[in-house]
Short mmCIF file of C-alpha atoms in Angstrom, two decimals:
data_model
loop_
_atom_site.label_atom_id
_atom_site.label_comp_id
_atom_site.label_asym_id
_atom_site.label_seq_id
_atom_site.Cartn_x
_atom_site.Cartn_y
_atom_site.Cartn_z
CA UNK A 20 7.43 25.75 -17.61
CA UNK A 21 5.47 22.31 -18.60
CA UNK A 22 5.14 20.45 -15.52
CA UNK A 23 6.46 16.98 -16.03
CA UNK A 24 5.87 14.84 -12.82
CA UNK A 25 3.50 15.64 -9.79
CA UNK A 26 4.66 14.13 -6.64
CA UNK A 27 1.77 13.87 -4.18
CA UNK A 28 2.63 14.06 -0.42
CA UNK A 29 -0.02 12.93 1.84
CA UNK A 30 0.82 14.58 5.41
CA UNK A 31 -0.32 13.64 8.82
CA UNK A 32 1.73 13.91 12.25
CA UNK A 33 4.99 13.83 10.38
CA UNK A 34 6.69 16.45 12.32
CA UNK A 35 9.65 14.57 12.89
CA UNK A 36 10.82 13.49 8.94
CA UNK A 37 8.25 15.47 6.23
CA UNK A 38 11.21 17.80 6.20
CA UNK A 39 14.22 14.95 5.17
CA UNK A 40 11.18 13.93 2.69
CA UNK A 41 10.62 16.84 1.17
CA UNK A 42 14.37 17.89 0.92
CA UNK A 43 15.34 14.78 -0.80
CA UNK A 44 12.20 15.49 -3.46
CA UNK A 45 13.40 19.38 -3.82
CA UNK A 46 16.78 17.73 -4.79
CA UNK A 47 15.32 15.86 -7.63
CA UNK A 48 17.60 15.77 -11.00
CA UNK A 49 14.04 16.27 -12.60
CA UNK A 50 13.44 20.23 -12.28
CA UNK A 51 10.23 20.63 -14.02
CA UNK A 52 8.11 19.20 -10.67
CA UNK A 53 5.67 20.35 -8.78
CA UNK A 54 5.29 19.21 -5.30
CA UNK A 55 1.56 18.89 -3.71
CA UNK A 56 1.56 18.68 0.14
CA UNK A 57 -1.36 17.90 1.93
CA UNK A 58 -2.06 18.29 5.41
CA UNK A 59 -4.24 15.62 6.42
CA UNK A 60 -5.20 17.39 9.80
CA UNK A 61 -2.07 17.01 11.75
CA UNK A 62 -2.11 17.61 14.95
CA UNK A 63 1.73 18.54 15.63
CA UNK A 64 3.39 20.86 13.95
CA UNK A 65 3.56 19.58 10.44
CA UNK A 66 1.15 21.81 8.84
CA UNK A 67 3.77 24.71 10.35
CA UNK A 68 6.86 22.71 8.79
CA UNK A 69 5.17 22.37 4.86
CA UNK A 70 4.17 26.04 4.94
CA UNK A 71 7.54 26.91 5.50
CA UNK A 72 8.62 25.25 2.47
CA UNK A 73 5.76 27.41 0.52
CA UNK A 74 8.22 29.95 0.85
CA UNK A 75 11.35 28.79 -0.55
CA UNK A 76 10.33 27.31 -3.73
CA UNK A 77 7.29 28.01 -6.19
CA UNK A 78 7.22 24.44 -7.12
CA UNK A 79 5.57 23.54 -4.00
CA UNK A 80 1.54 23.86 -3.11
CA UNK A 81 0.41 23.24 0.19
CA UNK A 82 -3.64 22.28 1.16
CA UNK A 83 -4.63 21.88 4.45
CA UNK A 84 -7.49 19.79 5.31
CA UNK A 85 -9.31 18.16 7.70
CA UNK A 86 -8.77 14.59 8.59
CA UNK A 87 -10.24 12.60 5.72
CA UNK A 88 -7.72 9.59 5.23
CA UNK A 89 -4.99 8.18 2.52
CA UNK A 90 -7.63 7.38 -0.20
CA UNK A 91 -9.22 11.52 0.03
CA UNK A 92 -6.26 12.86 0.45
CA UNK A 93 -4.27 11.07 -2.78
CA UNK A 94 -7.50 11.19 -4.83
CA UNK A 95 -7.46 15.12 -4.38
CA UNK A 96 -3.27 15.56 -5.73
CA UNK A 97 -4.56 13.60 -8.10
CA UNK A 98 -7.09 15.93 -9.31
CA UNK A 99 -5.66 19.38 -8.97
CA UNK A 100 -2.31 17.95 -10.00
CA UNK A 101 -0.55 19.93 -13.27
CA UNK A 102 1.90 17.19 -14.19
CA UNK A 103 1.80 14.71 -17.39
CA UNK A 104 2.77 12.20 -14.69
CA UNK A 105 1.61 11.76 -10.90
CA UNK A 106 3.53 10.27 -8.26
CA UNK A 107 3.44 9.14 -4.63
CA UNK A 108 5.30 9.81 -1.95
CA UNK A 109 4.60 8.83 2.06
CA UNK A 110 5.61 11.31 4.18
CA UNK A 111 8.20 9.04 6.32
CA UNK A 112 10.34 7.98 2.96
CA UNK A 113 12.79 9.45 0.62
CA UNK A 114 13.66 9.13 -2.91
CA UNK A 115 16.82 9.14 -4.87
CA UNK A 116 17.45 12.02 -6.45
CA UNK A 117 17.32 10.74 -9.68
CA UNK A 118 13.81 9.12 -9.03
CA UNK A 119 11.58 11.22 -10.96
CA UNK A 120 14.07 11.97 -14.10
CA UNK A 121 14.88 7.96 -14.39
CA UNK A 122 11.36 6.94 -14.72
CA UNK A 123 9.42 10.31 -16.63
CA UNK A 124 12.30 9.74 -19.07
CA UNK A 125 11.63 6.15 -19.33
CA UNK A 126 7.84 6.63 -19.43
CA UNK A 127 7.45 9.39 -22.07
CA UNK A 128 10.34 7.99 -24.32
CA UNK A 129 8.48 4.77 -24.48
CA UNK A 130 4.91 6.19 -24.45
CA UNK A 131 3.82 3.87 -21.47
CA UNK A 132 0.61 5.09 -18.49
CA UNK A 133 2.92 3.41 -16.11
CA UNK A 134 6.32 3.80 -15.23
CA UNK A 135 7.89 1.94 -11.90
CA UNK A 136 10.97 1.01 -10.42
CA UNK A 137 12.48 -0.99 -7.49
CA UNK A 138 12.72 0.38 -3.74
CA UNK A 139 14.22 -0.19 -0.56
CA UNK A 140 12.39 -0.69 2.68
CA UNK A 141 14.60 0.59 5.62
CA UNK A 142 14.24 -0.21 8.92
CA UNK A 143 14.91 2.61 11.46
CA UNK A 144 15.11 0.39 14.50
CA UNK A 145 18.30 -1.70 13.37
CA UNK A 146 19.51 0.56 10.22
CA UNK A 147 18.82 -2.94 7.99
CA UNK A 148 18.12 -2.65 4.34
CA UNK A 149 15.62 -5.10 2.37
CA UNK A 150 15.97 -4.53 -1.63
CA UNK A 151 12.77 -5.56 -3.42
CA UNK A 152 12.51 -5.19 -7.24
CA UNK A 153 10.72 -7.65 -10.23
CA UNK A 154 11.17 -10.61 -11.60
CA UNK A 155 10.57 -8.95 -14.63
CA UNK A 156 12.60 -7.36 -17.84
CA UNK A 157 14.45 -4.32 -17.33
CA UNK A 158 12.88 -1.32 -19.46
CA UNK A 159 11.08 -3.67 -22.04
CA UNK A 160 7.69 -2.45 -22.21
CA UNK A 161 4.69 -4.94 -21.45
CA UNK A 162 1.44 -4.90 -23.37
CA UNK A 163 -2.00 -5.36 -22.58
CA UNK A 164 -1.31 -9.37 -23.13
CA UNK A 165 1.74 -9.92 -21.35
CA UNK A 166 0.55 -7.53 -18.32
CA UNK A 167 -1.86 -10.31 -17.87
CA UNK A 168 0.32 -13.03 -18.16
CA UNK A 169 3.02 -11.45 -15.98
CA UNK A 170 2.15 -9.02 -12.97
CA UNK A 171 -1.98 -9.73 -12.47
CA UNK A 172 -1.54 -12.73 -10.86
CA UNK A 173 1.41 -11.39 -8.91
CA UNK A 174 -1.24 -9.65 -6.83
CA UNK A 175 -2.70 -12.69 -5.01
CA UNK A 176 0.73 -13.78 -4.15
CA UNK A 177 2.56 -12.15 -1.05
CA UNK A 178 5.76 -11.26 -2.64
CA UNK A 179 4.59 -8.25 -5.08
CA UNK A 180 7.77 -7.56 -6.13
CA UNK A 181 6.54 -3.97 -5.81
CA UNK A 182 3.20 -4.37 -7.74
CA UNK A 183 1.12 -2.90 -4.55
CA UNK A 184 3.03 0.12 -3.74
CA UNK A 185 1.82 3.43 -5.14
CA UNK A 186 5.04 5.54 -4.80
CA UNK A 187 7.55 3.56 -6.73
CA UNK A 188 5.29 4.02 -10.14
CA UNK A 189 4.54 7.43 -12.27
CA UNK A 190 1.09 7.46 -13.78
CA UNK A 191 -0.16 9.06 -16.70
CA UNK A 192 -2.46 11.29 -15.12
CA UNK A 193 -4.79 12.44 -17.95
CA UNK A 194 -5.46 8.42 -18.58
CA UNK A 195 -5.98 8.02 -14.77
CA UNK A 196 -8.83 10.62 -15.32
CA UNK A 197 -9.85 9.39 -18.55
CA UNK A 198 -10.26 5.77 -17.10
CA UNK A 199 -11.53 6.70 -13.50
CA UNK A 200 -9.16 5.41 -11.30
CA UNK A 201 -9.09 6.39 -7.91
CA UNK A 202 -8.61 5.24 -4.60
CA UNK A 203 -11.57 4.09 -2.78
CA UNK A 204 -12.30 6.74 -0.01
CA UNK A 205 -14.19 3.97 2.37
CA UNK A 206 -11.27 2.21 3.19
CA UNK A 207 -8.15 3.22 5.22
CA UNK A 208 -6.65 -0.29 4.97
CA UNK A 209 -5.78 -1.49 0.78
CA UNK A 210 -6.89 1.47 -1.04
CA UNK A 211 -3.54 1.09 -2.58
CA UNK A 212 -3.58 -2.49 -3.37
CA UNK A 213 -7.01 -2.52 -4.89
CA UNK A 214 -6.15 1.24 -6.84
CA UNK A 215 -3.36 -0.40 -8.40
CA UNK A 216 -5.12 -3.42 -9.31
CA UNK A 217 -7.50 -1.54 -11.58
CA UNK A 218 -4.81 0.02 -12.74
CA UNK A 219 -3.11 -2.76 -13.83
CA UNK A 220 -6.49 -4.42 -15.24
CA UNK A 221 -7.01 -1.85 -17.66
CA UNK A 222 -3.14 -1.07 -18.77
CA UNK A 223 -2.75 -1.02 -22.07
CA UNK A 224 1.78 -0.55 -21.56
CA UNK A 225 3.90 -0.83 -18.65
CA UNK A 226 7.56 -0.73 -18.15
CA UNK A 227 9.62 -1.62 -15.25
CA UNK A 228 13.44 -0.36 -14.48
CA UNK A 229 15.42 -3.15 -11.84
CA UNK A 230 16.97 0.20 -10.67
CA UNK A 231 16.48 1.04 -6.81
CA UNK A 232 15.21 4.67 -6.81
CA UNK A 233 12.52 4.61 -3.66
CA UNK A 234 13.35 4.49 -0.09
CA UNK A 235 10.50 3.11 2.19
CA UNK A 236 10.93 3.58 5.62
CA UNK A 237 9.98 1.42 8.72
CA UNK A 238 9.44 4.22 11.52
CA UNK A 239 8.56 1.70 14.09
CA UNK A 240 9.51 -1.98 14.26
CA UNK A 241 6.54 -3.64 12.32
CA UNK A 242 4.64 -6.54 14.16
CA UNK A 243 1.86 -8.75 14.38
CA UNK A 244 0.62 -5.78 16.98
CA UNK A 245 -0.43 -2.89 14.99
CA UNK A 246 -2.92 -0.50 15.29
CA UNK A 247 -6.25 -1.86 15.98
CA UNK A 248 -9.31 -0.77 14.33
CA UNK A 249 -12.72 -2.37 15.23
CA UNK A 250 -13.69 -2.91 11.95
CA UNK A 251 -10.22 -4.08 10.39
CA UNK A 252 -11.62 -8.03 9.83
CA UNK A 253 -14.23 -6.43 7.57
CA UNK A 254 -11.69 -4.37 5.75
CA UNK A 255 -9.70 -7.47 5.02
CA UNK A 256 -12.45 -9.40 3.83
CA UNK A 257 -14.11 -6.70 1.62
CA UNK A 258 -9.96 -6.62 -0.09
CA UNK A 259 -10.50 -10.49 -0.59
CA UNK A 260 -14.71 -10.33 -1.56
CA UNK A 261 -12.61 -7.41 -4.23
CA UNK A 262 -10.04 -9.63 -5.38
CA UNK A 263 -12.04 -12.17 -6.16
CA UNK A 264 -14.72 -9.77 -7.73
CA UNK A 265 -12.03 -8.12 -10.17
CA UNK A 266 -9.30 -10.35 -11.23
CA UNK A 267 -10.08 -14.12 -13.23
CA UNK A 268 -10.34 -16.95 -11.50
CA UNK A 269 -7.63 -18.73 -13.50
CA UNK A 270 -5.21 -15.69 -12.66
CA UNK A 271 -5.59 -15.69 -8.85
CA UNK A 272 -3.13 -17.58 -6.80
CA UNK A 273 -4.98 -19.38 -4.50
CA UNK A 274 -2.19 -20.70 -2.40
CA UNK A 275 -0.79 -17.26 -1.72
CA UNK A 276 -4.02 -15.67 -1.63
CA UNK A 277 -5.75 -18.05 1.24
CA UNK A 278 -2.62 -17.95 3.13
CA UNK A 279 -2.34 -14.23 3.24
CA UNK A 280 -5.90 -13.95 4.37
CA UNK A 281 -5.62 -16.30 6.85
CA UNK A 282 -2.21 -14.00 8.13
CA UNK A 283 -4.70 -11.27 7.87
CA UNK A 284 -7.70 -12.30 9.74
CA UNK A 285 -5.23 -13.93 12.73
CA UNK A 286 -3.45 -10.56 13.18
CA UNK A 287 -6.65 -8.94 13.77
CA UNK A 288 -8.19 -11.78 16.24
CA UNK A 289 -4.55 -11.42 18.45
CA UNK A 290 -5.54 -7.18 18.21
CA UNK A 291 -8.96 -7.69 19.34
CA UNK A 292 -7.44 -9.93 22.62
CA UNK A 293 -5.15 -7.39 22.68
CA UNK A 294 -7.32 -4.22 22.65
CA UNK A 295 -11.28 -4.80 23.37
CA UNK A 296 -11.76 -5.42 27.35
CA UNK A 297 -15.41 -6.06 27.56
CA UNK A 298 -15.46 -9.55 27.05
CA UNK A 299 -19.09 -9.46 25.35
CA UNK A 300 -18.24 -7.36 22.47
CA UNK A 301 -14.84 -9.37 22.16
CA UNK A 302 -16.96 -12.16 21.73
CA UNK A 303 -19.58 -10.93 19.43
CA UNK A 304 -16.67 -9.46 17.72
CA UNK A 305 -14.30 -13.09 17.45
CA UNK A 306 -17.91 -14.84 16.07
CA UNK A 307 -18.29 -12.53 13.47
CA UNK A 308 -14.65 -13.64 12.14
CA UNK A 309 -14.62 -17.52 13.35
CA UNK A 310 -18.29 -18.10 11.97
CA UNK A 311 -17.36 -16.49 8.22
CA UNK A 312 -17.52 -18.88 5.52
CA UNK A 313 -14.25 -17.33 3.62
CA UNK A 314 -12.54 -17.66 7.04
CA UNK A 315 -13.39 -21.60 6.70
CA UNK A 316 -12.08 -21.61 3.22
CA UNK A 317 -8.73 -20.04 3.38
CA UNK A 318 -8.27 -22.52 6.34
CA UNK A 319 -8.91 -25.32 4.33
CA UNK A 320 -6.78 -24.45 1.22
CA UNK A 321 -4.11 -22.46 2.70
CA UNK A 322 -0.77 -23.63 2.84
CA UNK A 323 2.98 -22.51 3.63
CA UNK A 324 1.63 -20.71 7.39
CA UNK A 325 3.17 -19.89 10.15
CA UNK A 326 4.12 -22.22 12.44
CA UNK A 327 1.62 -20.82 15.14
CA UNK A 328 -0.79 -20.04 12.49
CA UNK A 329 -0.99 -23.94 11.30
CA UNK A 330 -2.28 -24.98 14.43
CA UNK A 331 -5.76 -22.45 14.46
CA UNK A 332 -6.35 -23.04 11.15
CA UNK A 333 -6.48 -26.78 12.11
CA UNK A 334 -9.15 -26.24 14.80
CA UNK A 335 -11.12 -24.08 12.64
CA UNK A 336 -11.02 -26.84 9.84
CA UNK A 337 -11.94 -29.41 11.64
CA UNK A 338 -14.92 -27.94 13.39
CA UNK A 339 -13.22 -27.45 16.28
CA UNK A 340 -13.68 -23.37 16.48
CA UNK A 341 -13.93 -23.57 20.32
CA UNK A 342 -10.36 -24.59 20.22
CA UNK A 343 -9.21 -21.92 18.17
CA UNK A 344 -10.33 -18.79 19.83
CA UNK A 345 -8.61 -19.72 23.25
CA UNK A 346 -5.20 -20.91 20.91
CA UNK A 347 -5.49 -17.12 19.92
CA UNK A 348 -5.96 -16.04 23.29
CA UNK A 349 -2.73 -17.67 24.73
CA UNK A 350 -0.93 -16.21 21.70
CA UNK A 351 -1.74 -12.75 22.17
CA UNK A 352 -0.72 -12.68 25.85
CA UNK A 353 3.14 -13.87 24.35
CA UNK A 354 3.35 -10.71 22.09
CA UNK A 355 4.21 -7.28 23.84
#
């Protein structure tokens, strides 16, 4: 049986919902699937849970690994993958059952590399529902041209409309290959983001359906406060140095971009208040982001912040950095 779609499952400590994932792909209209789960070295019982699932249908191959990240872990369903088409799904989230068979039909009727669709993003705390889909034409198919023109310069602007997210897309796999696109395997914050972008760079046709086939879903209540990471600041700014490396000058939106950045680079100043104690390396670390010379320019030329955000960004403008850091400081002690 010709395998149309693979759906890549990247698994890690996902004990408590890889099974509602996986039974919601199992359930997919689209029979002719085949389901790649890989166990990023979980340490509960997931790796159990996904080799149960061996058993009950041959559609499903399971890899356990050890922990190597997002970026190793899609990269490799990419490669042993069988399908005409590869798709994502995270581990936490749940697709529509006609997912798959909506957008394979849609891509190989139309002879597009890239399929996508609109998703929801659900949030478990408070059972709300967020829709987010395009601003662009329902199934008309976009050329090299008009991909420009349309969706490049959507990714310098903070609403996507879904541009950034792997797993509401198929992707022609053999052109993926062909055109050596992966996911960077040095990062573990963006590889998505900056995949996509190259995707979208070299495209030749795209369509887009407005219907809602992905469900994304918040596990915990998302905040300022996330998971800190030492080196986060220089993940952010390597996205940015990457952004500005790949895509035109005249298609980046500056006002979106700068302002996102300077979202970016706050969150991680409140996390290092937050989560480094020794007051020397907090220091040495807070320099490193107050001193950097894009940090000075999304400052100047950002626009539409935050409230709480405007005020930094002031101080840091103005030359007035030892104002800033201790602004931060009182911020981080207000957020739980």
């Amino acid at each position: 049986m010709e395998t149309k779609v693979s759906i890549v499952v990247p698994v890690y400590n996902a004990e408590n919902y890889i099974a509602k994932c996986i039974d919601s792909i199992l359930d997919s209209t689209l029979k002719e699937i085949e389901v790649i789960l890989i166990n990023d070295g979980s340490k509960d019982s997931s790796g159990k849970i996904i080799d149960e699932y061996v058993k009950k249908d041959s559609r499903i191959k399971v890899i356990h690994q050890k922990n190597s990240g997002p970026a190793v872990t899609r990269n490799k369903g990419i490669k042993i993958a069988k399908g005409n088409y590869v798709g994502f799904v995270d581990s936490d989230d749940t697709i529509e059952k006609n997912m798959f068979y909506e957008l394979y039909n849609l891509a190989n009727k139309k002879e597009v590399e890239v399929a996508m669709c609109g998703y929801n993003e659900i949030n478990t705390r408070d059972n709300s529902k967020f829709i987010v889909t395009t601003n662009l034409e329902n199934n008309k198919v976009y050329n090299k041209d008009e991909i420009k023109d349309n969706i490049i310069k959507t990714f310098t602007k903070s609403k996507n409309y879904g541009f950034f997210s792997l797993c509401n897309k198929i992707y022609l796999r053999e052109w993926i290959l062909d055109k050596n696109i992966l996911m960077d395997e040095k990062r573990f914050h963006g590889e998505d983001w900056l995949f996509n972008i190259n995707v979208f760079l070299n495209l030749n046709s795209f369509i887009c359906t407005d219907k809602i086939l992905y469900n994304y879903i918040h596990v915990n209540n998302e905040s300022l406060m996330v998971k800190y990471r030492e080196n986060q600041f220089d993940l952010f700014l390597d996205g940015r140095l990457k952004v500005l490396e790949l895509i035109p000058n005249e298609l980046i939106d500056y006002e979106n971009f700068n302002r996102n950045f300077v979202i970016e680079f706050s969150s991680y100043i409140l996390n290092t208040y937050k989560n480094v104690k020794d007051n020397k390396k907090r220091r040495e670390l807070l320099k490193n982001v107050i001193n950097n010379n894009e940090v000075l320019k999304a400052s100047k030329e950002a626009s539409g912040l935050p409230i709480h955000f405007k005020t930094t960004t002031f101080f840091i403008r103005n030359n007035m950095k030892w104002l800033a850091l201790p602004t931060y400081k009182f911020m981080s002690m207000l957020i739980n």
